[in-house]
XYZ file of C-alpha atoms in Angstrom:
571
model
C -267.958 -42.203 113.650
C -267.891 -41.531 117.293
C -263.886 -44.076 116.698
C -263.044 -41.973 114.044
C -263.439 -39.115 116.416
C -261.140 -40.271 118.759
C -258.551 -41.058 116.337
C -258.975 -37.445 114.832
C -258.317 -36.280 118.425
C -255.037 -38.278 119.553
C -253.603 -37.659 115.754
C -254.096 -33.822 116.086
C -253.885 -33.291 119.808
C -249.819 -32.827 119.933
C -249.909 -30.363 116.760
C -252.391 -28.140 118.146
C -250.891 -27.882 121.988
C -247.541 -27.522 120.135
C -249.228 -24.201 118.301
C -251.539 -23.101 120.778
C -251.166 -19.340 122.385
C -252.102 -18.363 125.716
C -252.870 -15.105 126.315
C -256.282 -13.153 125.988
C -257.625 -13.195 122.877
C -255.863 -10.422 120.215
C -259.279 -9.322 118.225
C -258.944 -6.074 116.988
C -262.208 -5.629 118.552
C -261.386 -7.453 122.166
C -262.710 -3.702 123.864
C -266.172 -4.743 122.463
C -266.173 -8.275 124.240
C -268.453 -8.778 127.085
C -266.535 -9.022 130.382
C -268.899 -12.028 130.780
C -268.065 -13.775 128.119
C -264.477 -12.501 127.646
C -263.174 -15.976 129.445
C -265.705 -18.017 126.897
C -263.785 -16.196 124.055
C -260.296 -16.335 125.141
C -260.458 -19.858 125.428
C -262.318 -20.995 122.009
C -259.863 -18.696 120.166
C -256.708 -20.022 122.125
C -257.453 -23.559 120.925
C -258.113 -22.188 117.821
C -262.013 -24.146 117.555
C -263.852 -20.514 117.348
C -261.912 -18.383 114.793
C -261.833 -14.288 113.803
C -261.960 -12.970 110.289
C -259.427 -11.853 108.175
C -259.253 -8.476 109.266
C -258.592 -9.665 113.053
C -262.069 -8.711 114.551
C -263.949 -11.338 116.337
C -267.502 -8.841 115.984
C -268.537 -9.966 119.412
C -272.002 -8.324 119.057
C -272.394 -10.083 115.557
C -274.457 -13.100 114.782
C -274.077 -16.354 113.385
C -275.349 -19.203 111.018
C -276.074 -22.380 111.622
C -273.396 -23.557 109.393
C -270.490 -21.747 111.145
C -271.715 -22.939 114.775
C -271.672 -26.738 112.977
C -267.785 -25.879 111.592
C -267.184 -25.050 115.649
C -268.774 -28.191 116.963
C -266.699 -30.282 114.781
C -263.383 -28.883 115.355
C -264.466 -29.243 119.513
C -265.724 -32.744 118.482
C -262.449 -33.625 116.537
C -259.608 -31.726 117.640
C -258.886 -30.773 113.755
C -258.339 -27.122 114.568
C -256.664 -26.776 111.237
C -259.606 -28.456 109.246
C -257.052 -30.751 107.510
C -259.539 -33.543 107.772
C -263.379 -31.920 107.035
C -263.189 -32.792 103.112
C -263.500 -36.013 104.303
C -267.147 -35.564 104.541
C -267.497 -33.116 101.977
C -269.875 -35.774 99.823
C -271.992 -37.565 102.523
C -275.336 -35.401 101.123
C -277.241 -35.509 104.587
C -279.153 -31.751 103.244
C -280.521 -30.922 99.831
C -279.507 -27.138 100.786
C -275.678 -28.316 101.710
C -273.731 -29.133 97.970
C -270.478 -31.193 98.618
C -269.089 -27.674 96.847
C -270.248 -25.655 99.707
C -267.298 -24.593 102.579
C -269.245 -26.019 104.878
C -270.242 -29.431 103.587
C -267.748 -31.373 105.653
C -268.215 -29.698 109.115
C -272.619 -29.995 108.629
C -271.943 -33.483 107.396
C -270.094 -34.777 110.051
C -272.302 -33.788 112.261
C -275.097 -34.466 111.247
C -273.971 -38.087 110.446
C -272.782 -37.991 114.493
C -276.288 -37.022 114.910
C -275.108 -33.660 117.283
C -277.408 -31.288 114.733
C -280.299 -31.875 112.850
C -282.630 -30.294 110.107
C -285.873 -28.321 110.267
C -286.476 -31.490 108.221
C -284.970 -33.978 106.797
C -283.747 -32.633 103.923
C -283.397 -29.173 105.297
C -280.766 -27.735 107.209
C -280.686 -23.912 106.225
C -276.816 -23.103 106.803
C -277.180 -19.996 105.938
C -279.488 -19.185 108.627
C -278.798 -17.171 111.847
C -278.764 -19.264 114.776
C -280.665 -19.056 118.069
C -279.443 -20.003 121.554
C -281.422 -23.083 121.671
C -280.411 -24.336 118.345
C -276.757 -24.199 119.610
C -277.295 -25.213 123.112
C -279.524 -28.330 121.418
C -276.437 -28.876 119.240
C -273.590 -28.921 121.775
C -275.145 -30.883 124.288
C -276.055 -33.377 121.631
C -272.246 -33.932 121.215
C -271.960 -34.123 125.158
C -274.372 -37.384 124.729
C -277.848 -36.198 125.370
C -280.846 -36.504 123.095
C -280.275 -40.050 123.234
C -284.172 -40.237 124.599
C -284.859 -37.968 121.780
C -285.948 -35.295 124.348
C -284.653 -32.129 122.039
C -287.459 -33.074 119.259
C -291.332 -32.071 119.322
C -293.161 -28.965 120.241
C -291.333 -28.988 123.785
C -287.623 -29.567 122.866
C -286.863 -25.872 123.754
C -288.386 -25.996 126.661
C -285.994 -29.556 127.280
C -283.169 -28.201 126.112
C -283.371 -24.802 128.454
C -283.761 -26.862 131.193
C -280.297 -29.263 130.964
C -278.800 -26.047 129.694
C -279.666 -24.357 133.673
C -279.329 -27.671 135.345
C -275.660 -27.963 133.990
C -274.894 -24.368 134.366
C -274.000 -24.172 131.022
C -276.825 -20.783 130.602
C -275.679 -19.330 134.028
C -274.407 -16.326 131.987
C -277.280 -16.395 129.509
C -280.501 -14.496 129.725
C -283.049 -17.082 128.796
C -285.136 -14.426 127.408
C -282.670 -14.029 124.604
C -282.419 -17.924 123.996
C -284.476 -17.723 121.427
C -283.371 -14.987 119.322
C -280.562 -14.621 116.622
C -277.384 -15.388 119.123
C -274.316 -13.308 119.584
C -271.429 -14.632 118.592
C -269.944 -14.148 122.056
C -273.212 -15.994 123.435
C -272.595 -18.704 121.386
C -268.565 -19.051 122.620
C -270.333 -19.094 126.307
C -272.775 -22.121 125.699
C -270.187 -23.699 123.703
C -267.556 -23.159 126.609
C -269.250 -23.994 129.737
C -270.824 -26.908 127.352
C -267.431 -28.278 126.840
C -266.107 -28.319 130.563
C -269.547 -30.625 131.557
C -268.936 -34.394 131.668
C -269.781 -36.340 128.742
C -273.029 -39.010 129.811
C -274.174 -42.066 128.303
C -277.764 -43.207 128.147
C -279.494 -45.988 128.836
C -283.315 -47.046 129.197
C -283.184 -48.753 132.738
C -280.507 -45.858 134.292
C -281.131 -42.753 131.990
C -278.228 -39.877 131.803
C -275.189 -41.285 133.627
C -272.123 -39.055 134.505
C -270.045 -40.871 136.199
C -267.696 -43.929 135.212
C -266.039 -46.854 137.014
C -262.525 -46.090 137.226
C -259.958 -48.804 136.098
C -255.745 -48.863 136.319
C -255.160 -50.199 133.015
C -257.891 -53.238 132.548
C -258.401 -53.205 136.335
C -261.327 -52.029 137.885
C -260.574 -49.703 141.334
C -263.895 -49.787 142.223
C -263.886 -45.961 142.878
C -266.643 -43.819 140.343
C -265.683 -40.847 138.650
C -267.023 -38.329 136.572
C -266.802 -39.031 132.434
C -264.192 -36.938 131.186
C -265.666 -33.419 129.231
C -265.755 -32.835 125.885
C -262.255 -30.695 126.213
C -260.735 -32.618 128.306
C -260.845 -35.910 126.091
C -260.178 -33.848 122.899
C -258.243 -31.384 123.978
C -256.708 -32.385 127.568
C -258.325 -29.312 129.160
C -258.380 -28.523 132.476
C -258.528 -25.720 135.131
C -255.609 -25.271 136.601
C -256.023 -23.753 140.308
C -253.760 -23.693 143.035
C -252.035 -20.689 144.792
C -249.848 -18.444 143.177
C -246.498 -19.244 144.576
C -243.787 -18.359 142.113
C -243.128 -16.758 138.696
C -240.847 -16.578 135.610
C -241.139 -12.951 133.989
C -238.667 -14.041 131.367
C -240.847 -17.688 130.403
C -244.305 -16.262 131.190
C -244.451 -18.837 133.877
C -246.620 -19.198 136.988
C -246.732 -21.674 139.318
C -249.632 -22.912 141.058
C -249.603 -25.038 143.934
C -252.866 -26.688 145.448
C -253.539 -25.829 149.474
C -254.884 -28.587 151.831
C -257.294 -28.022 153.807
C -254.913 -27.152 156.947
C -253.446 -24.248 154.390
C -250.773 -26.038 153.404
C -248.895 -26.107 150.708
C -248.615 -29.561 148.696
C -245.353 -28.770 146.824
C -245.205 -31.903 145.315
C -248.563 -31.332 142.671
C -247.062 -27.577 141.913
C -247.567 -26.831 138.325
C -246.236 -24.355 136.197
C -248.360 -22.809 133.497
C -246.620 -21.462 130.865
C -248.051 -18.766 128.318
C -249.086 -16.351 131.296
C -249.219 -12.602 131.926
C -247.060 -13.322 134.756
C -247.569 -10.883 137.697
C -245.379 -11.295 140.874
C -247.625 -9.155 142.613
C -250.109 -11.657 142.783
C -247.863 -14.324 144.658
C -249.844 -15.811 147.383
C -253.215 -15.517 145.903
C -255.597 -18.168 144.840
C -256.075 -18.404 141.571
C -257.035 -20.555 138.757
C -256.159 -20.822 133.998
C -257.617 -23.334 131.850
C -254.576 -25.274 130.307
C -253.910 -28.096 128.046
C -251.074 -30.564 128.629
C -247.340 -29.728 127.324
C -244.724 -32.527 127.206
C -243.302 -31.925 130.538
C -245.835 -33.554 133.404
C -245.141 -30.636 135.148
C -245.975 -28.062 132.977
C -248.790 -26.819 131.059
C -250.112 -23.928 128.589
C -252.585 -21.591 129.555
C -255.598 -21.086 127.159
C -257.021 -17.828 128.926
C -256.017 -15.631 131.601
C -255.158 -16.018 134.757
C -258.184 -15.152 136.674
C -257.407 -14.694 140.825
C -259.955 -15.611 143.463
C -258.460 -14.635 146.597
C -259.104 -11.422 147.851
C -257.322 -8.511 149.803
C -259.300 -8.373 153.041
C -257.604 -4.743 153.463
C -253.712 -3.641 153.082
C -251.305 -1.134 155.134
C -248.896 1.165 154.017
C -248.676 3.482 156.731
C -246.218 1.509 159.526
C -249.164 -0.041 161.663
C -247.573 -2.194 163.722
C -248.785 -6.009 162.314
C -250.357 -6.712 166.273
C -252.649 -3.775 165.979
C -253.345 -4.567 162.363
C -254.708 -8.250 163.375
C -255.921 -7.184 166.717
C -259.693 -6.642 166.836
C -259.557 -4.613 169.717
C -257.145 -1.890 167.099
C -258.687 1.111 165.757
C -255.766 -0.066 162.966
C -257.406 -3.513 162.498
C -257.663 -4.784 159.213
C -257.918 -8.886 159.963
C -258.040 -11.672 161.862
C -255.056 -14.243 160.896
C -255.693 -18.138 160.786
C -253.386 -20.101 163.045
C -251.350 -21.903 159.997
C -251.481 -18.270 157.905
C -248.309 -18.258 155.115
C -246.347 -15.040 154.768
C -244.238 -14.054 151.585
C -241.600 -11.517 151.776
C -241.456 -9.818 147.526
C -243.130 -12.733 146.505
C -240.283 -15.442 148.557
C -242.466 -17.092 151.675
C -240.954 -15.983 154.845
C -241.286 -16.282 158.203
C -243.611 -14.288 160.334
C -241.037 -12.563 162.248
C -239.660 -11.413 159.213
C -243.083 -10.013 158.016
C -244.140 -8.652 161.127
C -240.941 -6.412 161.761
C -241.124 -5.467 157.889
C -245.092 -4.360 158.560
C -244.169 -1.565 160.693
C -242.230 0.207 158.909
C -244.055 3.227 156.540
C -244.183 2.450 152.836
C -244.232 -1.158 153.502
C -247.078 -2.934 152.091
C -249.346 -5.493 154.018
C -251.389 -7.413 152.361
C -254.199 -9.574 154.353
C -255.378 -12.476 151.930
C -258.091 -14.505 152.277
C -258.592 -17.113 149.438
C -260.904 -19.516 150.655
C -264.306 -17.361 151.394
C -264.221 -17.617 154.913
C -263.373 -13.740 155.879
C -260.316 -15.147 157.869
C -256.444 -14.408 156.417
C -254.715 -17.188 155.171
C -251.483 -15.430 153.380
C -249.949 -12.197 154.254
C -248.200 -10.960 151.660
C -245.731 -8.369 152.305
C -243.797 -5.590 149.697
C -240.919 -3.753 150.715
C -239.353 -1.403 148.353
C -235.502 -0.064 147.589
C -235.283 3.696 147.171
C -232.742 4.377 144.420
C -231.696 7.145 141.924
C -230.706 6.471 138.017
C -227.359 6.667 138.145
C -226.163 5.773 134.710
C -228.145 4.544 131.587
C -225.871 2.852 129.010
C -227.608 2.248 125.835
C -227.471 3.858 122.303
C -227.043 7.848 124.377
C -224.650 6.659 126.439
C -226.470 8.313 129.585
C -224.666 9.141 132.614
C -221.255 7.836 134.404
C -219.271 5.193 136.207
C -221.830 2.885 133.499
C -219.613 -0.241 132.023
C -221.953 -2.959 131.762
C -223.714 -2.386 128.258
C -227.706 -2.563 127.414
C -227.973 -1.594 131.098
C -230.026 0.699 133.861
C -227.857 1.461 137.033
C -229.994 1.993 140.320
C -227.417 3.257 142.969
C -225.146 1.617 141.195
C -226.460 -1.324 141.061
C -226.164 -2.617 137.097
C -229.575 -4.612 135.535
C -230.020 -5.478 132.587
C -232.672 -3.847 130.326
C -234.210 -7.276 129.673
C -234.395 -7.538 133.738
C -236.342 -4.642 134.089
C -240.014 -3.737 134.215
C -241.394 -0.197 134.311
C -244.321 1.727 132.547
C -242.151 4.797 132.173
C -239.454 5.678 130.279
C -236.285 6.294 132.889
C -233.913 8.721 132.477
C -230.817 9.717 133.859
C -231.082 10.919 137.994
C -234.430 9.921 138.088
C -235.448 8.901 141.314
C -237.053 5.657 141.568
C -238.753 2.901 143.878
C -237.747 -1.028 143.342
C -238.647 -4.314 144.124
C -236.297 -7.345 142.855
C -237.625 -10.798 142.199
C -235.725 -13.723 140.562
C -233.591 -11.776 139.301
C -236.039 -8.988 137.722
C -236.136 -5.330 139.331
C -239.829 -4.300 139.072
C -239.248 -0.370 138.800
C -241.470 3.107 139.682
C -240.539 6.322 138.940
C -241.699 8.507 141.726
C -244.053 11.521 140.829
C -242.919 15.097 141.441
C -245.227 17.387 143.617
C -244.813 20.801 144.006
C -246.513 23.262 146.534
C -246.204 24.959 149.715
C -244.839 23.293 153.129
C -247.958 24.750 155.180
C -247.704 22.547 158.678
C -246.903 19.623 160.652
C -248.909 17.657 162.285
C -249.180 15.145 165.097
C -249.957 11.250 163.044
C -253.179 9.756 164.878
C -252.494 6.330 162.414
C -249.618 4.681 161.727
C -246.217 3.972 163.045
C -245.194 7.680 162.387
C -245.063 10.491 164.869
C -245.643 13.226 162.519
C -247.565 14.017 159.474
C -246.359 17.184 156.864
C -249.300 19.096 154.845
C -248.254 19.894 151.202
C -250.332 22.161 149.405
C -253.415 20.643 151.202
C -252.296 17.393 151.427
C -251.167 15.368 154.036
C -248.247 13.103 154.151
C -246.369 10.217 155.646
C -242.323 10.011 155.294
C -241.703 6.619 153.961
C -238.782 4.613 156.206
C -236.657 4.859 152.412
C -236.721 8.459 152.394
C -233.966 9.747 150.748
C -234.031 12.773 151.608
C -236.737 14.871 154.577
C -236.420 18.688 155.081
C -239.890 18.702 156.258
C -238.861 20.652 159.453
C -240.322 23.964 161.081
C -237.444 25.910 160.099
C -239.033 25.505 155.930
C -242.640 26.236 157.016
C -244.021 28.393 154.202
C -241.480 27.675 151.679
C -242.233 25.745 148.152
C -241.100 22.296 148.175
C -240.592 19.822 145.625
C -241.891 15.796 146.640
C -241.516 12.901 145.534
C -243.873 9.759 146.280
C -243.950 6.067 146.363
C -246.030 3.829 144.823
C -248.662 4.264 147.932
C -248.567 8.007 147.911
C -245.761 8.444 150.777
C -242.803 11.212 150.564
C -239.454 9.583 150.126
C -237.877 12.847 148.693
C -239.243 16.318 150.387
C -236.703 19.597 149.598
C -237.315 23.326 149.547
C -237.633 24.068 145.676
C -234.382 25.680 144.352
C -234.645 29.083 142.833
C -234.660 29.087 138.919
C -231.374 30.915 138.224
C -230.780 32.494 134.656
C -229.144 35.287 132.709
C -229.203 38.546 130.523
C -226.745 40.351 128.697
C -228.063 44.453 128.482
C -227.956 46.160 125.717
C -229.596 49.117 126.735
C -231.243 51.036 129.655
C -233.149 54.402 130.201
C -235.067 55.167 133.907
C -236.125 58.032 132.311
C -239.164 56.623 130.276
C -239.880 55.075 133.095
C -242.786 56.097 135.778
C -242.802 53.147 138.329
C -239.552 53.664 139.663
C -238.012 50.619 137.418
C -235.348 51.376 134.675
C -236.972 49.815 131.160
C -233.980 47.662 129.382
C -233.707 46.038 126.326
C -231.983 42.641 127.181
C -230.256 39.291 125.030
C -231.486 36.063 127.066
C -229.370 33.240 127.326
C -231.486 31.379 124.610
C -230.606 34.187 122.119
C -234.582 35.817 122.462
C -234.676 39.895 122.252
C -236.810 40.955 125.307
C -237.746 44.599 126.449
C -238.189 44.573 130.472
C -238.392 46.406 133.691
C -236.025 46.098 136.237
C -235.302 47.047 139.947
C -231.954 47.672 140.586
C -231.885 49.010 143.963
C -230.580 52.543 143.467
C -230.178 55.221 140.701
C -229.338 53.939 137.192
C -228.112 56.130 134.903
C -228.809 56.040 131.017
C -226.937 52.870 129.366
C -225.512 52.171 133.125
C -226.093 48.844 132.610
C -225.367 48.184 128.584
C -222.963 45.817 127.911
C -223.119 43.973 130.682
C -224.204 40.416 131.846
C -226.338 39.706 135.253
C -228.098 36.366 137.001
C -231.224 36.990 138.553
C -233.820 34.616 139.556
C -237.409 33.921 138.725
C-alpha cells in the first residue's frame, strides 16, 4: 500500500501543481475563519485536499465527520486531489458499517488498509460520527508514521496522542480542553496542516521512532543525516519558502524571496520567484515566507498560502528629520540603530546609503527601519519618495482632458500611464491631485484628500526638517517637500483654505478657498414690503428654479428697478 501511495503521488503531482491557485481562501464565508487557523484552511484548500461546500462556503465552525477526515487524509497521502483513483478501494469492505456503495467507502477503506484509521472495534468505524480532535490527530499521526508500537491503542491512547501532538508543536494553536469534543472544520484543518509539515518517522524496536535518515546522492551515501521528508513535501513538494522580499512583479503576481546569510548579505543565486501572490511592492526589504509547491521552472514556485511578513518595522519617519538624528541614540528623534552592514532600498530598488540619507531629510519621504531577525536592530532601511502630479488627461471611453493621445491611459503631469499599469484604490478624475510611486513601470497612485478649514496660525516646528508648522482648523501640518502650491503666509491668516495632503498627512497644496460665484435673473423687486432695509425680490437661479430672496443692493432701490436684469453674486 505504501508503494501504491508513492506511485499515485508521482502520477498526480504534475497535474495537481498545474491547477493550483495560490491566493487567500476564496470561500464565501472566509471572514468567519479564525485568524489562527486561516493559514491552515488556505493551504489545504489550495492544495485541494480540504474542500468547501457546493454553495461556496467552508463552514469553519461546523462539525466534520470521521469519514470526511478519512477523505482528506486519503488526498494528503496519495495526492489524488481529484479523487480519480479512490473507487479502486470501495469494495475492500474493512468495516461492516462502510458499504461499498457509500460515497466514503474508498476513502475509509484506503486509510484502514494503510492503518491510518481504526474503528471503534474491528467491524465498526462510525463514518458519520463527528470526529473529535483526538481522533483526527491520531489518524494523521499514523500517516506520519506513529502508532507502530501501538501507543495510540488502549485506555491511555488519548494521552499518548496529545503528548506526540504537543511534542511536534502540531497542537500549539489548539486548546487541549477541546480535543475530546467534536472538532470544528477549522480546527481539523489546523491539526492536519501542522502534521503534514513535520518529518515522517520510521520505527524499530531498538531505536524507537526516528525522524532523520542518511543523505544520499544517487545511491551513494554522503554521510550526512537529514530530516525525513514531511508528508506535504513527499506528496506535493510543499515547502516554506523564506527570505527577504527583494522584488515583485505586479502583473505576474510574483514575489521574489532572497535568502540572507549571517552577515546580512543577500544570497542572490538562491533567489526564488513565487507566483500567484498578491504582490506588494511596499513590503520589499521585509523578511517573509509563503508555503509553496514546485513549478516546471526550478527557480519558480507556486504559492498555496498568503505571503506572511515576519520582519518588523521598528519605526518610521516622514517629517524630514535627518538620517543622522534618526539613528543617533542621543537625539530626541531617535528611531533605531542600524547594523554595520545595513541594506537600503529606494522605492523598491536597492540603493546607496548616501541616496537614502539625502532623501530622508525631506518632509514627505518615508523612512522605514526594518528588523528582520528579531534582534532589535535595523538590517534594512526602506525609503519611499513619491512624486506629486495632476491628472492632466484621461483617455478612455469618456475621452477626458486634453493632449491625451495614448489610448486607455491616465496622464500624470503629461506622463502617459496605461490603465493596466496604474494601481489606485480610488476612481480618478481629470485635474485630480495625486501622489505616486513608479516601480517596475507600474504606477502606484494615491488620490490626495481635500480638507477645507480656517488657516489659524503658524508655529515654529520643534521636530523634523521643516522650520514651521501650519494650523488649519485645529490640526497642525507640515508642508511636504513635494508641495505644488503653498500660500500659507501670515497675510492669509484667518482665511478659509483648501488643503490637499499626501499619504502621511503632509500638505502638498494649500491655497485660500475660492469664492463660489453664481448668477441670478431678477423678475421683480419691491423694497416697500421689507422691514429689514433690504429689497424683496423674485429671481430665477442658474438651474432654472425660481426663488424669493432678500437683496442688499447698497442703496435705495425703487420698485422693480432690478427687474429684467442679471446679477452676479458670491455665496
